[in-house]
Coordinates of C-alpha atoms and ligand atoms in Angstrom, one line a residue:
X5 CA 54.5 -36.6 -49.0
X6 CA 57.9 -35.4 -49.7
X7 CA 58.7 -35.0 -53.6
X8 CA 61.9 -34.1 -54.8
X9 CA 62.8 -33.1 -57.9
X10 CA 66.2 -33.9 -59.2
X11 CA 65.9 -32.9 -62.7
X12 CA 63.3 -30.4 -64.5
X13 CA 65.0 -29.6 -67.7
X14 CA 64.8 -31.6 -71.0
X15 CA 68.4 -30.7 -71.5
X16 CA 71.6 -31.7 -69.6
X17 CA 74.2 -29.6 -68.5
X18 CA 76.4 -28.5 -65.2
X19 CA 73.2 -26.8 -63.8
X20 CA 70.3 -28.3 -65.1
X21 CA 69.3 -32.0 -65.4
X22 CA 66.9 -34.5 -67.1
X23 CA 63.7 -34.8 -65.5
X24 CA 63.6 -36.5 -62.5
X25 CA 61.6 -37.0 -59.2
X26 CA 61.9 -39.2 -56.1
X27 CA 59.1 -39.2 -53.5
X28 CA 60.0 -39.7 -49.8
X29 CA 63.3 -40.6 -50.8
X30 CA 61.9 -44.4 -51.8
X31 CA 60.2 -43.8 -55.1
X32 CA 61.6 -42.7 -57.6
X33 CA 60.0 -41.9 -61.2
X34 CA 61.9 -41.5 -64.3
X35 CA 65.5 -41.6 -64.6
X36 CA 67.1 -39.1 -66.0
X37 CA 69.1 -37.9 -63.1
X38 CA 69.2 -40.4 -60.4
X39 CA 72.9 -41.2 -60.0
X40 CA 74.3 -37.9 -60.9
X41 CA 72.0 -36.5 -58.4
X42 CA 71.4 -38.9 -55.8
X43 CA 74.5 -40.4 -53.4
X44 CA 75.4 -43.8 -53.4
X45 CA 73.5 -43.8 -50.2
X46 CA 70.2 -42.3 -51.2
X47 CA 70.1 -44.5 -54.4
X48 CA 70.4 -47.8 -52.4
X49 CA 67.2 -46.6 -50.2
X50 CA 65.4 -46.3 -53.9
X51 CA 62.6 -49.4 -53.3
X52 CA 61.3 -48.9 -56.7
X53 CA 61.5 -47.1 -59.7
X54 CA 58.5 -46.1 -61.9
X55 CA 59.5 -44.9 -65.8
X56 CA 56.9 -43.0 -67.9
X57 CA 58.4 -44.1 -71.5
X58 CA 61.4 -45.3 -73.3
X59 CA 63.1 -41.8 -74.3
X60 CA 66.7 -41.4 -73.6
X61 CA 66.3 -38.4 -71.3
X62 CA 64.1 -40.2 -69.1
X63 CA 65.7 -44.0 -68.8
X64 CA 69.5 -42.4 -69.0
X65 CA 70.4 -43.1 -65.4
X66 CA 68.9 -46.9 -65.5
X67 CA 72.0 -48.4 -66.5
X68 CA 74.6 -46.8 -64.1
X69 CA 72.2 -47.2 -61.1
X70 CA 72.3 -50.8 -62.0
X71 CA 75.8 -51.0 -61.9
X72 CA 76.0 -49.4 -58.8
X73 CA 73.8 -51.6 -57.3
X74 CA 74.8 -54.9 -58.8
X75 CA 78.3 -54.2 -57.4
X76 CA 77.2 -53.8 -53.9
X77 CA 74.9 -56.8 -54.3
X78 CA 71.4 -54.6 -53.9
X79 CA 68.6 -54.8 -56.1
X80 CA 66.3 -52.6 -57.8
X81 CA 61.8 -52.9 -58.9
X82 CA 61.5 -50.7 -61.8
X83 CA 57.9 -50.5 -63.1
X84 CA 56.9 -49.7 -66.4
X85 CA 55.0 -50.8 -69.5
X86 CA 56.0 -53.3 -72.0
X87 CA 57.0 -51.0 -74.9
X88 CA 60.1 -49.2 -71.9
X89 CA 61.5 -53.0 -71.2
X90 CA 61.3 -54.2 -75.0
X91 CA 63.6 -50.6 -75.6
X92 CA 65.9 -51.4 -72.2
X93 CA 66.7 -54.9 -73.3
X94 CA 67.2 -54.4 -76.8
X95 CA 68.9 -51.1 -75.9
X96 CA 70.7 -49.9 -73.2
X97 CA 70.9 -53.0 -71.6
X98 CA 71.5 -55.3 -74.2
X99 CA 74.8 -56.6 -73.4
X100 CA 76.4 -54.3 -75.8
X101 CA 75.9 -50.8 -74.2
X102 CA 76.5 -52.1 -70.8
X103 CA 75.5 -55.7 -69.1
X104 CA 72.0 -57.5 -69.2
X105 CA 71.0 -56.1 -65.7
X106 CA 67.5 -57.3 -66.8
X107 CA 68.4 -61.1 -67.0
X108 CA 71.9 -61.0 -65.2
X109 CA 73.0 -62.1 -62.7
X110 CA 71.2 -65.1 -62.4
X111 CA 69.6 -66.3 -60.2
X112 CA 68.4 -62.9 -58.8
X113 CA 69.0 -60.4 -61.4
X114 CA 69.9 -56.5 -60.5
X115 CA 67.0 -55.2 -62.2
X116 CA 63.2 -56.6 -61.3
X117 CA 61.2 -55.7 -63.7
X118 CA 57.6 -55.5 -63.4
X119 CA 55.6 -54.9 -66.8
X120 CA 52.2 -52.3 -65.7
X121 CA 49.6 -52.1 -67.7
X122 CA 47.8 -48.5 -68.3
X123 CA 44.4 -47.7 -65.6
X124 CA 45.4 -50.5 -63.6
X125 CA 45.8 -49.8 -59.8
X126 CA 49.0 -51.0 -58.5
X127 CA 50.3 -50.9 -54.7
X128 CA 54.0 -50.1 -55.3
X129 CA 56.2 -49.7 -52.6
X130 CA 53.8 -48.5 -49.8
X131 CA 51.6 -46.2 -52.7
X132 CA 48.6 -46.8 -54.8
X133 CA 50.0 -46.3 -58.4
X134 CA 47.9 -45.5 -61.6
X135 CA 49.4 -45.8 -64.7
X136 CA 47.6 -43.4 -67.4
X137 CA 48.3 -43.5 -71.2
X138 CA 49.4 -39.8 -72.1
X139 CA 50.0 -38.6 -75.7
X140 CA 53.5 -38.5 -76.9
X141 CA 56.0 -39.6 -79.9
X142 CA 56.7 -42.7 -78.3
X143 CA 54.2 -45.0 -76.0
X144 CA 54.5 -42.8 -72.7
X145 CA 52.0 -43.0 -69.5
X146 CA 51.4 -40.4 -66.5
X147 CA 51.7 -41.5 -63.1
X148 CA 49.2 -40.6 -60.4
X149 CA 50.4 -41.7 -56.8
X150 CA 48.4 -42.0 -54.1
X151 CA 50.3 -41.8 -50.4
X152 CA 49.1 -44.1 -47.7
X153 CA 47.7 -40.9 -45.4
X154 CA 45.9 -39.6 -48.9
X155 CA 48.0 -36.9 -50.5
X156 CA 48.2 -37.9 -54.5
X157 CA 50.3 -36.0 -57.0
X158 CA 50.0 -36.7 -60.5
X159 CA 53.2 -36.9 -63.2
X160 CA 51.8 -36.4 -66.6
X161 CA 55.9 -37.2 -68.3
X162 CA 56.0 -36.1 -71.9
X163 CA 52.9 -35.3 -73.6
X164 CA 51.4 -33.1 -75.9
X165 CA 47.8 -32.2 -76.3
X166 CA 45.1 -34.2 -76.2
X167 CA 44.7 -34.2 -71.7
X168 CA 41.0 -34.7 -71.5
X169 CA 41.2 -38.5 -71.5
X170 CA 43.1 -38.9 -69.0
X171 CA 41.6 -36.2 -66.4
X172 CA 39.2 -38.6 -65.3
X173 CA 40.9 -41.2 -63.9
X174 CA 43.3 -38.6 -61.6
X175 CA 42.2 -36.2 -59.1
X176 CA 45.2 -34.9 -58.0
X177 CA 46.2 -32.4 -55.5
X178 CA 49.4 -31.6 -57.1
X179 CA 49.8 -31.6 -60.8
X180 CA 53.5 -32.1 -62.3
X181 CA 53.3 -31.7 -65.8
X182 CA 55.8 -30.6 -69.0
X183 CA 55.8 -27.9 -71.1
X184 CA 58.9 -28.2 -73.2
X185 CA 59.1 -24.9 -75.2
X186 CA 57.2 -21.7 -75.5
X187 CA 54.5 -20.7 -77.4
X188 CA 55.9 -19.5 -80.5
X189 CA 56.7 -23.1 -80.8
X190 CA 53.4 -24.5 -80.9
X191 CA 53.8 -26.5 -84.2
X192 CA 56.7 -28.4 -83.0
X193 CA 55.1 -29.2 -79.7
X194 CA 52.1 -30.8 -81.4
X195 CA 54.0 -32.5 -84.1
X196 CA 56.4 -33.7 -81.0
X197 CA 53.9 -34.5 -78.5
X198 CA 54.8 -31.9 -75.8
X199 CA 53.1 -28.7 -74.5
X200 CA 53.4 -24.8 -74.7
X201 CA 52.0 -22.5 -72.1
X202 CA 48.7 -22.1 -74.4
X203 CA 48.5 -25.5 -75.0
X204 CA 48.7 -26.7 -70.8
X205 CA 45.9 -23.6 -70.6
X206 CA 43.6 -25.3 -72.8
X207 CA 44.3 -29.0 -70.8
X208 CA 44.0 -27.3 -67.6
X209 CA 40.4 -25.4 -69.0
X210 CA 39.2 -28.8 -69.5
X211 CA 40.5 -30.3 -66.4
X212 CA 38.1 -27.5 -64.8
X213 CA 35.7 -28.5 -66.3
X214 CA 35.4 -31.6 -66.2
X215 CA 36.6 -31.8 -62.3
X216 CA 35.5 -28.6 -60.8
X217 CA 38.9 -27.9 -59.5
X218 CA 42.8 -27.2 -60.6
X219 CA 45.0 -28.7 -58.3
X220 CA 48.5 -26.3 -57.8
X221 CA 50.5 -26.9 -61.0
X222 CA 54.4 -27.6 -61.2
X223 CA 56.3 -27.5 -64.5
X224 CA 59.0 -29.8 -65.9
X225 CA 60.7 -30.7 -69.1
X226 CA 61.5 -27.0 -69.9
X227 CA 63.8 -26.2 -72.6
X228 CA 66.6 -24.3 -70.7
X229 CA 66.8 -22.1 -73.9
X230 CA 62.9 -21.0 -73.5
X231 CA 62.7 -20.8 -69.8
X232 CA 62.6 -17.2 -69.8
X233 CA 59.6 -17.4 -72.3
X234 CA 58.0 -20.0 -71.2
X235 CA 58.1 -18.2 -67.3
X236 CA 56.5 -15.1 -68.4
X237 CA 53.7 -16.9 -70.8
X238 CA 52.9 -18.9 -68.0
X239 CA 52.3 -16.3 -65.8
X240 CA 49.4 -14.7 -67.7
X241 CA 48.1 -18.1 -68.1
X242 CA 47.8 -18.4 -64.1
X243 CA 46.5 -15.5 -64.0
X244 CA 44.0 -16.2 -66.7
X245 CA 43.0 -18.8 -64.5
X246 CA 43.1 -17.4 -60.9
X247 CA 45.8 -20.4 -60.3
X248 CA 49.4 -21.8 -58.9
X249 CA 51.2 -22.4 -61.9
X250 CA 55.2 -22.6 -60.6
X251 CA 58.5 -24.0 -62.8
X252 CA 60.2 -26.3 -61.0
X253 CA 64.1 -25.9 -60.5
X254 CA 66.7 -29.1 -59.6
X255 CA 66.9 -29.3 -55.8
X256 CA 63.2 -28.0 -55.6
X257 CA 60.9 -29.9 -52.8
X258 CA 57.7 -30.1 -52.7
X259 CA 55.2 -30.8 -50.0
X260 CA 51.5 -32.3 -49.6
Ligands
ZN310 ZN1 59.8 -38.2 -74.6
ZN311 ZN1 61.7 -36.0 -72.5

């Protein structure tokens, strides 16, 4: 399993992007950077995309890949829960903003969207898919995905606090998870729903215990503004806990 992460930043600029990863170049999840980052090309070999929740910085790219698509008469499955497409349609693509991709055109629309429900397993383009409610401001889910040859990574998305529930229904080797800002900025990361480096500690303290292990940890969603911080906090917390906790840059691959 190849991931690839396009975007690991929860702000947008000429050098960083909004998170984003595509696995083996066919499965992408969330969609904050696919068309700025991907070529026409690579986003027409896309078989499916899987999104996490309905905020801005992680659907942004749905509407332009659409278009892209719809004008070379591809398609697109995009996964997600029922909360993301009542946002999309009534949003982004609402005829308004930009065309119904959703509905349009008929009688084989650009977009196929498939509404997932949370701990339901799912084969999705060639992987077993398990969507897992996460704690955030808006309805948001994780994604653990299961290769066919056994490798599974799991995508936590936004979420703040509050872990425990959900460790037992992943068991991943990789964990790609946020932590948005630093820890001087613990308030606003609980209020938010989002994690510091002492708040991920305390998720990854229970994650040990309750599953004997920590899997090698990759963060996203850092505020470009707090990297620096947020880089050396998270170092003593690896060390803390004897374990491979790495930030994760745009262009980074990963391997399992
Ligand atoms: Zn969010
Ligand atoms: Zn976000």
């Amino acid at each position: 399993m190849e991931i690839q992460v396009l975007g690991a930043h929860n702000c947008e600029s000429q050098s960083t992007r909004f998170v984003n990863l595509v696995i083996d170049d066919t499965l992408a999840i969330d969609a904050g950077a696919l068309t700025s980052s991907l070529s026409f090309e690579a986003q027409q070999k896309l078989k499916a995309i899987l999104l996490t929740h309905q905020h801005y910085d992680h659907v942004r790219d749905i509407p332009a890949i659409a278009m892209n698509l719809f004008l070379r008469g591809k398609t697109i499955n995009i996964y997600s829960t029922q909360p993301v497409y009542d946002a999309l349609s009534s949003h982004l693509l609402d005829g308004k903003l930009y065309p119904r991709f959703l509905e349009q055109p008929q009688p084989e629309p650009t977009i196929k969207f498939t509404v997932i429900e949370p701990h339901k397993h799912e084969q999705i383009a060639g992987y077993s898919i398990l969507a897992v409610s996460v704690s955030h401001h808006a309805p948001a889910v994780g994604y653990q995905v299961t290769s066919a040859d056994g490798k599974i990574v799991f995508y936590t998305g936004d979420t703040g606090p509050g872990l425990t529930s959900c460790w037992q229904y992943v068991s991943p080797q990789l964990l790609i998870i946020e932590v948005t800002a630093s820890n001087k900025y613990e308030e606003f990361a609980q209020e938010s729903g989002h994690l510091t480096p002492s708040l991920l500690k305390q998720e990854l303290i229970g994650f040990q215990e309750l599953k004997g292990y920590l899997p090698q940890v990759v963060l996203v969603h850092m505020n470009p503004q707090l990297e620096s911080d947020i880089a050396g906090e998270i170092e003593v917390v690896a060390q803390a806990l004897g374990c491979s906790i790495t930030l994760a840059y745009e262009g980074m691959r990963l391997y399992l």
